[in-house]
Amino acid sequence: MDPKNGSSFTGFILLGFSDRPQLERVLFVVLLIFYLLTLLGNTTIIALSRLDPHLQTPMYFFLSNLSFLDLCYTTSTVPQLLVHLRGPDKSISFGACVAQLFVSLGLGSTECILLGVMAFDRYAAICRPLHYTVIMHPRLCALMASASWFIGFANSSLQTVLIFLVPLCGRNKMHHFFCEVTPLLKLACVDTTGNENEIFFASVIIFLTPVALIMFSYGQIVRAVLRIKSATGQRKAFGTCGSHLTLVSLFYGSAIYAYVQPSNNYSQDQGKFISLFYTIVTPMANPFIYTLWNKDVMGPMRKVLTVTRHHNT
């Protein structure tokens, strides 16, 4: 997508929810609250994982990565959306649009892979408890986390290049609230079937590999848990896995709808609300679902709050 395709082309207009002014006012308040909760919840997880020695385990290492990722992902889209919801200017420069697409795709792809890595961690903890510390060595954890980030942004680089090679012929009004794959391809003035097929193939690879790892891990976990004779032991094992499965369902459900469905089934309004879900609701919910209801986290958090109160008094 050459920015010089149109004579006066300087960027894009993100129409977003501009056809619903009353909804914009409501969305501004709701999204602001959700964004602040996202910052609070995910920052808390990162801080506690660093400060409390009991939380310096592989599971919380990966959770810290996930929380940092969610902070970056939400911040790459929501602050700009809040500005657009409050004013008449809905524009975004060409460079900012490229950067936003690259970052959001990279972070989304990274989360996809990271959720698969976290499933393997649960498999090692439940199915190989005696060898867990050997299998999930800190160097291996760092390597798997680094690989998730590298593969995620390598995929984003490929997809971003494929999308912005498509000619626009001066079209710049996008029916979305941030720069995303399908709305951008809708602006093209040429047949984009080849690009869509290449992007679809890359998306399927990024989705299927972690999904296969998740299915293998949980298949082994179910077999191991069913062999546990204690009902309390079974509940504890399924409890730690239940939170992860909830995150997997939320993330993959919305991502498959947004990126894997055929473009001819794409609905602009549905696409915008699904995007709202995975850009703000899922990142906000992650820390609450996975850790803030967990006794391992609530204990250290109470200690930190108690120390803070004592300092203040």
PDB file of C-alpha atoms in Angstrom:
ATOM      1  CA  MET A   1       0.000   0.000   0.000  1.00  0.00           C
ATOM      2  CA  ASP A   2       2.007   2.887  -1.303  1.00  0.00           C
ATOM      3  CA  PRO A   3       1.143   6.094   0.581  1.00  0.00           C
ATOM      4  CA  LYS A   4       1.656   8.005  -2.667  1.00  0.00           C
ATOM      5  CA  ASN A   5      -1.035   6.108  -4.559  1.00  0.00           C
ATOM      6  CA  GLY A   6      -3.402   9.034  -4.039  1.00  0.00           C
ATOM      7  CA  SER A   7      -2.317  12.622  -4.769  1.00  0.00           C
ATOM      8  CA  SER A   8      -3.393  13.934  -1.343  1.00  0.00           C
ATOM      9  CA  PHE A   9      -2.943  10.674   0.553  1.00  0.00           C
ATOM     10  CA  THR A  10      -1.400  11.370   3.985  1.00  0.00           C
ATOM     11  CA  GLY A  11      -2.901   8.619   6.133  1.00  0.00           C
ATOM     12  CA  PHE A  12      -6.134   6.880   7.048  1.00  0.00           C
ATOM     13  CA  ILE A  13      -9.484   7.858   8.506  1.00  0.00           C
ATOM     14  CA  LEU A  14     -10.605   5.393  11.170  1.00  0.00           C
ATOM     15  CA  LEU A  15     -14.392   5.699  11.040  1.00  0.00           C
ATOM     16  CA  GLY A  16     -14.793   3.405  14.049  1.00  0.00           C
ATOM     17  CA  PHE A  17     -18.100   4.127  15.786  1.00  0.00           C
ATOM     18  CA  SER A  18     -18.569   7.626  14.325  1.00  0.00           C
ATOM     19  CA  ASP A  19     -21.959   6.636  12.883  1.00  0.00           C
ATOM     20  CA  ARG A  20     -23.190   6.133  16.489  1.00  0.00           C
ATOM     21  CA  PRO A  21     -22.394   9.307  18.490  1.00  0.00           C
ATOM     22  CA  GLN A  22     -24.327   8.202  21.585  1.00  0.00           C
ATOM     23  CA  LEU A  23     -22.492   4.872  21.636  1.00  0.00           C
ATOM     24  CA  GLU A  24     -19.171   6.735  21.389  1.00  0.00           C
ATOM     25  CA  ARG A  25     -19.865   8.571  24.658  1.00  0.00           C
ATOM     26  CA  VAL A  26     -20.765   5.356  26.469  1.00  0.00           C
ATOM     27  CA  LEU A  27     -17.802   3.489  24.992  1.00  0.00           C
ATOM     28  CA  PHE A  28     -15.397   6.214  26.106  1.00  0.00           C
ATOM     29  CA  VAL A  29     -16.354   5.800  29.779  1.00  0.00           C
ATOM     30  CA  VAL A  30     -16.497   1.982  29.655  1.00  0.00           C
ATOM     31  CA  LEU A  31     -13.207   1.589  27.767  1.00  0.00           C
ATOM     32  CA  LEU A  32     -11.415   4.079  30.016  1.00  0.00           C
ATOM     33  CA  ILE A  33     -12.445   2.057  33.094  1.00  0.00           C
ATOM     34  CA  PHE A  34     -11.478  -1.223  31.409  1.00  0.00           C
ATOM     35  CA  TYR A  35      -8.121   0.213  30.323  1.00  0.00           C
ATOM     36  CA  LEU A  36      -7.288   1.399  33.848  1.00  0.00           C
ATOM     37  CA  LEU A  37      -8.253  -2.037  35.234  1.00  0.00           C
ATOM     38  CA  THR A  38      -6.025  -3.662  32.597  1.00  0.00           C
ATOM     39  CA  LEU A  39      -3.076  -1.494  33.644  1.00  0.00           C
ATOM     40  CA  LEU A  40      -3.713  -2.173  37.342  1.00  0.00           C
ATOM     41  CA  GLY A  41      -4.267  -5.940  37.083  1.00  0.00           C
ATOM     42  CA  ASN A  42      -1.378  -6.749  34.755  1.00  0.00           C
ATOM     43  CA  THR A  43       1.086  -4.413  36.488  1.00  0.00           C
ATOM     44  CA  THR A  44       0.173  -6.073  39.797  1.00  0.00           C
ATOM     45  CA  ILE A  45       0.941  -9.530  38.387  1.00  0.00           C
ATOM     46  CA  ILE A  46       4.331  -8.405  37.031  1.00  0.00           C
ATOM     47  CA  ALA A  47       5.270  -6.638  40.290  1.00  0.00           C
ATOM     48  CA  LEU A  48       4.239  -9.540  42.553  1.00  0.00           C
ATOM     49  CA  SER A  49       6.054 -12.073  40.372  1.00  0.00           C
ATOM     50  CA  ARG A  50       9.220 -10.013  40.746  1.00  0.00           C
ATOM     51  CA  LEU A  51       8.903  -9.180  44.443  1.00  0.00           C
ATOM     52  CA  ASP A  52       7.693 -12.446  45.992  1.00  0.00           C
ATOM     53  CA  PRO A  53      10.186 -15.376  45.980  1.00  0.00           C
ATOM     54  CA  HIS A  54       7.330 -17.925  46.113  1.00  0.00           C
ATOM     55  CA  LEU A  55       6.059 -16.667  42.765  1.00  0.00           C
ATOM     56  CA  GLN A  56       9.398 -16.928  40.969  1.00  0.00           C
ATOM     57  CA  THR A  57       8.391 -20.169  39.253  1.00  0.00           C
ATOM     58  CA  PRO A  58       8.067 -21.086  35.549  1.00  0.00           C
ATOM     59  CA  MET A  59       4.275 -20.639  35.631  1.00  0.00           C
ATOM     60  CA  TYR A  60       4.498 -17.084  36.967  1.00  0.00           C
ATOM     61  CA  PHE A  61       7.430 -16.298  34.680  1.00  0.00           C
ATOM     62  CA  PHE A  62       5.206 -17.051  31.689  1.00  0.00           C
ATOM     63  CA  LEU A  63       2.300 -15.193  33.308  1.00  0.00           C
ATOM     64  CA  SER A  64       4.523 -12.128  33.692  1.00  0.00           C
ATOM     65  CA  ASN A  65       5.318 -12.353  29.986  1.00  0.00           C
ATOM     66  CA  LEU A  66       1.594 -12.631  29.234  1.00  0.00           C
ATOM     67  CA  SER A  67       0.782  -9.635  31.457  1.00  0.00           C
ATOM     68  CA  PHE A  68       3.499  -7.497  29.839  1.00  0.00           C
ATOM     69  CA  LEU A  69       2.237  -8.566  26.415  1.00  0.00           C
ATOM     70  CA  ASP A  70      -1.344  -7.616  27.334  1.00  0.00           C
ATOM     71  CA  LEU A  71      -0.213  -4.212  28.610  1.00  0.00           C
ATOM     72  CA  CYS A  72       1.573  -3.519  25.323  1.00  0.00           C
ATOM     73  CA  TYR A  73      -1.275  -4.881  23.181  1.00  0.00           C
ATOM     74  CA  THR A  74      -3.950  -2.785  24.859  1.00  0.00           C
ATOM     75  CA  THR A  75      -1.765   0.329  24.885  1.00  0.00           C
ATOM     76  CA  SER A  76      -1.102  -0.029  21.136  1.00  0.00           C
ATOM     77  CA  THR A  77      -4.789   0.567  20.345  1.00  0.00           C
ATOM     78  CA  VAL A  78      -6.923   1.827  23.249  1.00  0.00           C
ATOM     79  CA  PRO A  79      -5.381   5.274  24.004  1.00  0.00           C
ATOM     80  CA  GLN A  80      -5.777   6.260  20.337  1.00  0.00           C
ATOM     81  CA  LEU A  81      -9.355   4.938  20.338  1.00  0.00           C
ATOM     82  CA  LEU A  82     -10.168   7.010  23.448  1.00  0.00           C
ATOM     83  CA  VAL A  83      -8.866  10.152  21.698  1.00  0.00           C
ATOM     84  CA  HIS A  84     -10.955   9.395  18.606  1.00  0.00           C
ATOM     85  CA  LEU A  85     -14.075   8.750  20.692  1.00  0.00           C
ATOM     86  CA  ARG A  86     -13.796  12.212  22.283  1.00  0.00           C
ATOM     87  CA  GLY A  87     -13.106  14.345  19.221  1.00  0.00           C
ATOM     88  CA  PRO A  88     -13.970  14.840  15.550  1.00  0.00           C
ATOM     89  CA  ASP A  89     -10.481  13.961  14.290  1.00  0.00           C
ATOM     90  CA  LYS A  90     -10.376  10.244  13.393  1.00  0.00           C
ATOM     91  CA  SER A  91      -7.155  10.308  11.381  1.00  0.00           C
ATOM     92  CA  ILE A  92      -3.997   8.228  11.741  1.00  0.00           C
ATOM     93  CA  SER A  93      -0.815   8.754   9.727  1.00  0.00           C
ATOM     94  CA  PHE A  94       0.409   6.119   7.292  1.00  0.00           C
ATOM     95  CA  GLY A  95       3.504   5.386   9.395  1.00  0.00           C
ATOM     96  CA  ALA A  96       1.489   5.110  12.606  1.00  0.00           C
ATOM     97  CA  CYS A  97      -0.924   2.718  10.886  1.00  0.00           C
ATOM     98  CA  VAL A  98       1.943   0.482   9.710  1.00  0.00           C
ATOM     99  CA  ALA A  99       3.437   0.509  13.219  1.00  0.00           C
ATOM    100  CA  GLN A 100       0.099  -0.240  14.849  1.00  0.00           C
ATOM    101  CA  LEU A 101      -0.605  -3.185  12.565  1.00  0.00           C
ATOM    102  CA  PHE A 102       2.933  -4.554  13.034  1.00  0.00           C
ATOM    103  CA  VAL A 103       2.797  -4.292  16.836  1.00  0.00           C
ATOM    104  CA  SER A 104      -0.752  -5.634  17.266  1.00  0.00           C
ATOM    105  CA  LEU A 105      -0.125  -8.569  14.905  1.00  0.00           C
ATOM    106  CA  GLY A 106       3.205  -9.331  16.580  1.00  0.00           C
ATOM    107  CA  LEU A 107       1.749  -9.275  20.085  1.00  0.00           C
ATOM    108  CA  GLY A 108      -1.297 -11.313  19.052  1.00  0.00           C
ATOM    109  CA  SER A 109       0.889 -13.962  17.393  1.00  0.00           C
ATOM    110  CA  THR A 110       3.184 -14.044  20.416  1.00  0.00           C
ATOM    111  CA  GLU A 111       0.256 -14.593  22.789  1.00  0.00           C
ATOM    112  CA  CYS A 112      -0.965 -17.417  20.568  1.00  0.00           C
ATOM    113  CA  ILE A 113       2.363 -19.240  20.941  1.00  0.00           C
ATOM    114  CA  LEU A 114       2.821 -18.301  24.603  1.00  0.00           C
ATOM    115  CA  LEU A 115      -0.492 -19.932  25.544  1.00  0.00           C
ATOM    116  CA  GLY A 116       0.796 -23.160  23.978  1.00  0.00           C
ATOM    117  CA  VAL A 117       4.031 -22.903  25.987  1.00  0.00           C
ATOM    118  CA  MET A 118       1.994 -22.374  29.175  1.00  0.00           C
ATOM    119  CA  ALA A 119       0.017 -25.546  28.417  1.00  0.00           C
ATOM    120  CA  PHE A 120       3.309 -27.470  28.177  1.00  0.00           C
ATOM    121  CA  ASP A 121       4.320 -26.009  31.550  1.00  0.00           C
ATOM    122  CA  ARG A 122       1.093 -27.353  33.113  1.00  0.00           C
ATOM    123  CA  TYR A 123       1.748 -30.724  31.479  1.00  0.00           C
ATOM    124  CA  ALA A 124       5.236 -30.871  32.999  1.00  0.00           C
ATOM    125  CA  ALA A 125       3.950 -29.807  36.441  1.00  0.00           C
ATOM    126  CA  ILE A 126       1.115 -32.367  36.592  1.00  0.00           C
ATOM    127  CA  CYS A 127       2.410 -35.284  34.526  1.00  0.00           C
ATOM    128  CA  ARG A 128       6.121 -35.063  35.426  1.00  0.00           C
ATOM    129  CA  PRO A 129       6.119 -33.535  38.944  1.00  0.00           C
ATOM    130  CA  LEU A 130       9.364 -35.224  40.068  1.00  0.00           C
ATOM    131  CA  HIS A 131      11.231 -33.930  37.014  1.00  0.00           C
ATOM    132  CA  TYR A 132       9.439 -30.564  36.765  1.00  0.00           C
ATOM    133  CA  THR A 133      12.364 -28.396  37.926  1.00  0.00           C
ATOM    134  CA  VAL A 134      14.722 -30.234  35.567  1.00  0.00           C
ATOM    135  CA  ILE A 135      12.372 -30.002  32.553  1.00  0.00           C
ATOM    136  CA  MET A 136      11.333 -26.385  33.155  1.00  0.00           C
ATOM    137  CA  HIS A 137      14.853 -25.110  33.748  1.00  0.00           C
ATOM    138  CA  PRO A 138      15.105 -21.281  33.883  1.00  0.00           C
ATOM    139  CA  ARG A 139      17.211 -21.278  30.700  1.00  0.00           C
ATOM    140  CA  LEU A 140      14.614 -23.366  28.848  1.00  0.00           C
ATOM    141  CA  CYS A 141      11.833 -21.079  30.101  1.00  0.00           C
ATOM    142  CA  ALA A 142      13.746 -18.025  28.872  1.00  0.00           C
ATOM    143  CA  LEU A 143      14.403 -19.744  25.538  1.00  0.00           C
ATOM    144  CA  MET A 144      10.721 -20.673  25.032  1.00  0.00           C
ATOM    145  CA  ALA A 145       9.551 -17.172  25.957  1.00  0.00           C
ATOM    146  CA  SER A 146      12.127 -15.584  23.627  1.00  0.00           C
ATOM    147  CA  ALA A 147      11.139 -17.949  20.806  1.00  0.00           C
ATOM    148  CA  SER A 148       7.475 -16.991  21.282  1.00  0.00           C
ATOM    149  CA  TRP A 149       8.295 -13.296  20.892  1.00  0.00           C
ATOM    150  CA  PHE A 150      10.642 -13.880  17.941  1.00  0.00           C
ATOM    151  CA  ILE A 151       8.223 -16.107  15.977  1.00  0.00           C
ATOM    152  CA  GLY A 152       5.315 -13.778  16.757  1.00  0.00           C
ATOM    153  CA  PHE A 153       7.039 -10.704  15.360  1.00  0.00           C
ATOM    154  CA  ALA A 154       8.569 -12.625  12.432  1.00  0.00           C
ATOM    155  CA  ASN A 155       5.029 -13.599  11.423  1.00  0.00           C
ATOM    156  CA  SER A 156       3.913  -9.988  11.912  1.00  0.00           C
ATOM    157  CA  SER A 157       6.736  -8.726   9.672  1.00  0.00           C
ATOM    158  CA  LEU A 158       5.668 -11.064   6.868  1.00  0.00           C
ATOM    159  CA  GLN A 159       1.965 -10.219   7.124  1.00  0.00           C
ATOM    160  CA  THR A 160       2.547  -6.470   7.432  1.00  0.00           C
ATOM    161  CA  VAL A 161       4.673  -6.433   4.279  1.00  0.00           C
ATOM    162  CA  LEU A 162       2.082  -8.501   2.360  1.00  0.00           C
ATOM    163  CA  ILE A 163      -0.732  -6.149   3.391  1.00  0.00           C
ATOM    164  CA  PHE A 164       1.022  -2.857   2.644  1.00  0.00           C
ATOM    165  CA  LEU A 165       2.207  -4.007  -0.795  1.00  0.00           C
ATOM    166  CA  VAL A 166      -1.420  -3.902  -1.961  1.00  0.00           C
ATOM    167  CA  PRO A 167      -2.264  -0.702  -3.923  1.00  0.00           C
ATOM    168  CA  LEU A 168      -4.936   1.571  -2.440  1.00  0.00           C
ATOM    169  CA  CYS A 169      -5.552   3.997  -5.294  1.00  0.00           C
ATOM    170  CA  GLY A 170      -6.281   6.799  -2.803  1.00  0.00           C
ATOM    171  CA  ARG A 171      -8.812   4.975  -0.629  1.00  0.00           C
ATOM    172  CA  ASN A 172      -8.235   5.777   3.016  1.00  0.00           C
ATOM    173  CA  LYS A 173     -11.530   5.531   4.953  1.00  0.00           C
ATOM    174  CA  MET A 174     -11.417   2.424   7.120  1.00  0.00           C
ATOM    175  CA  HIS A 175     -14.524   1.024   8.819  1.00  0.00           C
ATOM    176  CA  HIS A 176     -12.683   0.143  11.996  1.00  0.00           C
ATOM    177  CA  PHE A 177     -11.184   1.788  15.087  1.00  0.00           C
ATOM    178  CA  PHE A 178      -7.579   0.670  14.506  1.00  0.00           C
ATOM    179  CA  CYS A 179      -5.424  -0.616  11.649  1.00  0.00           C
ATOM    180  CA  GLU A 180      -6.240  -4.297  11.244  1.00  0.00           C
ATOM    181  CA  VAL A 181      -5.783  -6.868   8.484  1.00  0.00           C
ATOM    182  CA  THR A 182      -9.284  -7.325   7.044  1.00  0.00           C
ATOM    183  CA  PRO A 183     -10.372  -3.637   7.047  1.00  0.00           C
ATOM    184  CA  LEU A 184      -7.087  -2.672   5.370  1.00  0.00           C
ATOM    185  CA  LEU A 185      -7.507  -5.282   2.629  1.00  0.00           C
ATOM    186  CA  LYS A 186     -11.069  -3.998   2.058  1.00  0.00           C
ATOM    187  CA  LEU A 187      -9.546  -0.682   0.937  1.00  0.00           C
ATOM    188  CA  ALA A 188      -7.559  -2.287  -1.892  1.00  0.00           C
ATOM    189  CA  CYS A 189      -8.481  -1.408  -5.476  1.00  0.00           C
ATOM    190  CA  VAL A 190      -7.208  -4.729  -6.864  1.00  0.00           C
ATOM    191  CA  ASP A 191      -8.066  -8.380  -6.309  1.00  0.00           C
ATOM    192  CA  THR A 192      -6.543  -9.409  -2.948  1.00  0.00           C
ATOM    193  CA  THR A 193      -7.365 -13.133  -3.096  1.00  0.00           C
ATOM    194  CA  GLY A 194      -3.685 -14.101  -3.308  1.00  0.00           C
ATOM    195  CA  ASN A 195      -2.754 -11.897  -0.349  1.00  0.00           C
ATOM    196  CA  GLU A 196      -5.691 -13.188   1.673  1.00  0.00           C
ATOM    197  CA  ASN A 197      -4.712 -16.805   0.980  1.00  0.00           C
ATOM    198  CA  GLU A 198      -1.103 -16.164   2.035  1.00  0.00           C
ATOM    199  CA  ILE A 199      -2.218 -14.399   5.234  1.00  0.00           C
ATOM    200  CA  PHE A 200      -4.786 -17.124   5.933  1.00  0.00           C
ATOM    201  CA  PHE A 201      -2.111 -19.817   5.549  1.00  0.00           C
ATOM    202  CA  ALA A 202       0.312 -17.980   7.878  1.00  0.00           C
ATOM    203  CA  SER A 203      -2.482 -17.466  10.454  1.00  0.00           C
ATOM    204  CA  VAL A 204      -3.449 -21.146  10.370  1.00  0.00           C
ATOM    205  CA  ILE A 205       0.186 -22.190  10.968  1.00  0.00           C
ATOM    206  CA  ILE A 206       0.507 -19.768  13.902  1.00  0.00           C
ATOM    207  CA  PHE A 207      -2.792 -21.053  15.363  1.00  0.00           C
ATOM    208  CA  LEU A 208      -2.429 -24.775  14.697  1.00  0.00           C
ATOM    209  CA  THR A 209       1.026 -25.322  16.190  1.00  0.00           C
ATOM    210  CA  PRO A 210       0.123 -24.031  19.684  1.00  0.00           C
ATOM    211  CA  VAL A 211      -3.325 -25.658  19.481  1.00  0.00           C
ATOM    212  CA  ALA A 212      -1.686 -29.039  18.782  1.00  0.00           C
ATOM    213  CA  LEU A 213       0.608 -28.518  21.796  1.00  0.00           C
ATOM    214  CA  ILE A 214      -2.355 -27.508  23.984  1.00  0.00           C
ATOM    215  CA  MET A 215      -4.398 -30.547  22.918  1.00  0.00           C
ATOM    216  CA  PHE A 216      -1.466 -32.922  23.510  1.00  0.00           C
ATOM    217  CA  SER A 217      -0.693 -31.377  26.907  1.00  0.00           C
ATOM    218  CA  TYR A 218      -4.273 -31.512  28.154  1.00  0.00           C
ATOM    219  CA  GLY A 219      -4.807 -34.990  26.804  1.00  0.00           C
ATOM    220  CA  GLN A 220      -1.890 -36.141  28.966  1.00  0.00           C
ATOM    221  CA  ILE A 221      -3.069 -34.007  31.908  1.00  0.00           C
ATOM    222  CA  VAL A 222      -6.563 -35.539  31.885  1.00  0.00           C
ATOM    223  CA  ARG A 223      -5.085 -39.048  31.874  1.00  0.00           C
ATOM    224  CA  ALA A 224      -2.762 -38.162  34.774  1.00  0.00           C
ATOM    225  CA  VAL A 225      -5.470 -36.470  36.849  1.00  0.00           C
ATOM    226  CA  LEU A 226      -7.901 -39.345  36.439  1.00  0.00           C
ATOM    227  CA  ARG A 227      -5.251 -41.607  37.969  1.00  0.00           C
ATOM    228  CA  ILE A 228      -5.175 -39.445  41.113  1.00  0.00           C
ATOM    229  CA  LYS A 229      -7.255 -41.224  43.763  1.00  0.00           C
ATOM    230  CA  SER A 230      -7.806 -38.176  45.955  1.00  0.00           C
ATOM    231  CA  ALA A 231     -10.775 -35.973  44.976  1.00  0.00           C
ATOM    232  CA  THR A 232      -8.990 -32.996  46.554  1.00  0.00           C
ATOM    233  CA  GLY A 233      -5.904 -33.682  44.428  1.00  0.00           C
ATOM    234  CA  GLN A 234      -8.020 -33.884  41.277  1.00  0.00           C
ATOM    235  CA  ARG A 235      -9.737 -30.576  42.045  1.00  0.00           C
ATOM    236  CA  LYS A 236      -6.409 -28.851  42.709  1.00  0.00           C
ATOM    237  CA  ALA A 237      -4.916 -30.126  39.448  1.00  0.00           C
ATOM    238  CA  PHE A 238      -7.951 -29.169  37.385  1.00  0.00           C
ATOM    239  CA  GLY A 239      -8.135 -25.803  39.190  1.00  0.00           C
ATOM    240  CA  THR A 240      -4.774 -24.580  37.883  1.00  0.00           C
ATOM    241  CA  CYS A 241      -5.622 -25.864  34.393  1.00  0.00           C
ATOM    242  CA  GLY A 242      -9.139 -24.395  34.383  1.00  0.00           C
ATOM    243  CA  SER A 243      -7.850 -20.820  34.441  1.00  0.00           C
ATOM    244  CA  HIS A 244      -5.505 -21.483  31.534  1.00  0.00           C
ATOM    245  CA  LEU A 245      -8.260 -23.177  29.509  1.00  0.00           C
ATOM    246  CA  THR A 246     -10.523 -20.163  30.104  1.00  0.00           C
ATOM    247  CA  LEU A 247      -7.838 -17.862  28.681  1.00  0.00           C
ATOM    248  CA  VAL A 248      -7.295 -20.194  25.725  1.00  0.00           C
ATOM    249  CA  SER A 249     -11.033 -20.224  24.971  1.00  0.00           C
ATOM    250  CA  LEU A 250     -11.348 -16.421  25.173  1.00  0.00           C
ATOM    251  CA  PHE A 251      -8.271 -15.739  23.054  1.00  0.00           C
ATOM    252  CA  TYR A 252      -8.610 -18.416  20.385  1.00  0.00           C
ATOM    253  CA  GLY A 253     -12.376 -17.977  20.070  1.00  0.00           C
ATOM    254  CA  SER A 254     -12.126 -14.281  19.212  1.00  0.00           C
ATOM    255  CA  ALA A 255      -8.907 -14.684  17.165  1.00  0.00           C
ATOM    256  CA  ILE A 256     -10.355 -17.449  14.978  1.00  0.00           C
ATOM    257  CA  TYR A 257     -13.445 -15.331  14.303  1.00  0.00           C
ATOM    258  CA  ALA A 258     -11.324 -12.301  13.404  1.00  0.00           C
ATOM    259  CA  TYR A 259      -8.500 -13.856  11.366  1.00  0.00           C
ATOM    260  CA  VAL A 260      -9.344 -17.370  10.182  1.00  0.00           C
ATOM    261  CA  GLN A 261     -12.859 -16.960   8.794  1.00  0.00           C
ATOM    262  CA  PRO A 262     -13.195 -16.246   5.034  1.00  0.00           C
ATOM    263  CA  SER A 263     -13.246 -12.545   4.220  1.00  0.00           C
ATOM    264  CA  ASN A 264     -16.570 -12.815   2.365  1.00  0.00           C
ATOM    265  CA  ASN A 265     -18.193 -13.696   5.701  1.00  0.00           C
ATOM    266  CA  TYR A 266     -16.734 -10.601   7.370  1.00  0.00           C
ATOM    267  CA  SER A 267     -19.223  -8.186   8.954  1.00  0.00           C
ATOM    268  CA  GLN A 268     -17.946  -4.684   9.694  1.00  0.00           C
ATOM    269  CA  ASP A 269     -20.025  -4.169  12.846  1.00  0.00           C
ATOM    270  CA  GLN A 270     -19.355  -7.652  14.216  1.00  0.00           C
ATOM    271  CA  GLY A 271     -15.660  -7.273  13.395  1.00  0.00           C
ATOM    272  CA  LYS A 272     -15.441  -4.037  15.398  1.00  0.00           C
ATOM    273  CA  PHE A 273     -17.091  -5.509  18.493  1.00  0.00           C
ATOM    274  CA  ILE A 274     -15.048  -8.721  18.324  1.00  0.00           C
ATOM    275  CA  SER A 275     -11.923  -6.548  18.073  1.00  0.00           C
ATOM    276  CA  LEU A 276     -13.065  -4.600  21.145  1.00  0.00           C
ATOM    277  CA  PHE A 277     -13.364  -7.910  22.972  1.00  0.00           C
ATOM    278  CA  TYR A 278      -9.829  -9.142  22.322  1.00  0.00           C
ATOM    279  CA  THR A 279      -8.114  -5.741  22.520  1.00  0.00           C
ATOM    280  CA  ILE A 280      -9.561  -4.678  25.881  1.00  0.00           C
ATOM    281  CA  VAL A 281     -11.830  -7.278  27.550  1.00  0.00           C
ATOM    282  CA  THR A 282      -9.485 -10.289  27.302  1.00  0.00           C
ATOM    283  CA  PRO A 283      -6.335  -8.399  28.469  1.00  0.00           C
ATOM    284  CA  MET A 284      -8.333  -6.965  31.393  1.00  0.00           C
ATOM    285  CA  ALA A 285      -9.761 -10.375  32.339  1.00  0.00           C
ATOM    286  CA  ASN A 286      -6.497 -12.349  32.114  1.00  0.00           C
ATOM    287  CA  PRO A 287      -4.996 -11.385  35.510  1.00  0.00           C
ATOM    288  CA  PHE A 288      -8.336 -11.743  37.285  1.00  0.00           C
ATOM    289  CA  ILE A 289      -9.066 -15.140  35.758  1.00  0.00           C
ATOM    290  CA  TYR A 290      -5.636 -16.627  36.192  1.00  0.00           C
ATOM    291  CA  THR A 291      -4.035 -15.212  39.294  1.00  0.00           C
ATOM    292  CA  LEU A 292      -5.834 -12.606  41.334  1.00  0.00           C
ATOM    293  CA  TRP A 293      -8.256 -15.265  42.606  1.00  0.00           C
ATOM    294  CA  ASN A 294      -5.335 -17.604  43.281  1.00  0.00           C
ATOM    295  CA  LYS A 295      -4.252 -18.092  46.919  1.00  0.00           C
ATOM    296  CA  ASP A 296      -0.590 -18.036  45.829  1.00  0.00           C
ATOM    297  CA  VAL A 297      -1.106 -14.471  44.592  1.00  0.00           C
ATOM    298  CA  MET A 298      -3.642 -13.129  47.078  1.00  0.00           C
ATOM    299  CA  GLY A 299      -1.315 -13.844  50.037  1.00  0.00           C
ATOM    300  CA  PRO A 300       1.646 -11.830  48.695  1.00  0.00           C
ATOM    301  CA  MET A 301      -0.701  -9.051  47.545  1.00  0.00           C
ATOM    302  CA  ARG A 302      -2.147  -8.703  51.063  1.00  0.00           C
ATOM    303  CA  LYS A 303       1.407  -8.515  52.455  1.00  0.00           C
ATOM    304  CA  VAL A 304       2.329  -5.731  50.025  1.00  0.00           C
ATOM    305  CA  LEU A 305      -0.853  -3.788  50.843  1.00  0.00           C
ATOM    306  CA  THR A 306      -0.240  -4.230  54.596  1.00  0.00           C
ATOM    307  CA  VAL A 307       3.349  -2.964  54.303  1.00  0.00           C
ATOM    308  CA  THR A 308       2.152  -0.008  52.230  1.00  0.00           C
ATOM    309  CA  ARG A 309      -0.473   0.912  54.837  1.00  0.00           C
ATOM    310  CA  HIS A 310       2.107   0.706  57.641  1.00  0.00           C
ATOM    311  CA  HIS A 311       4.460   3.018  55.719  1.00  0.00           C
ATOM    312  CA  ASN A 312       1.636   5.496  55.135  1.00  0.00           C
ATOM    313  CA  THR A 313       0.701   5.549  58.818  1.00  0.00           C
TER     314      THR A 313
END
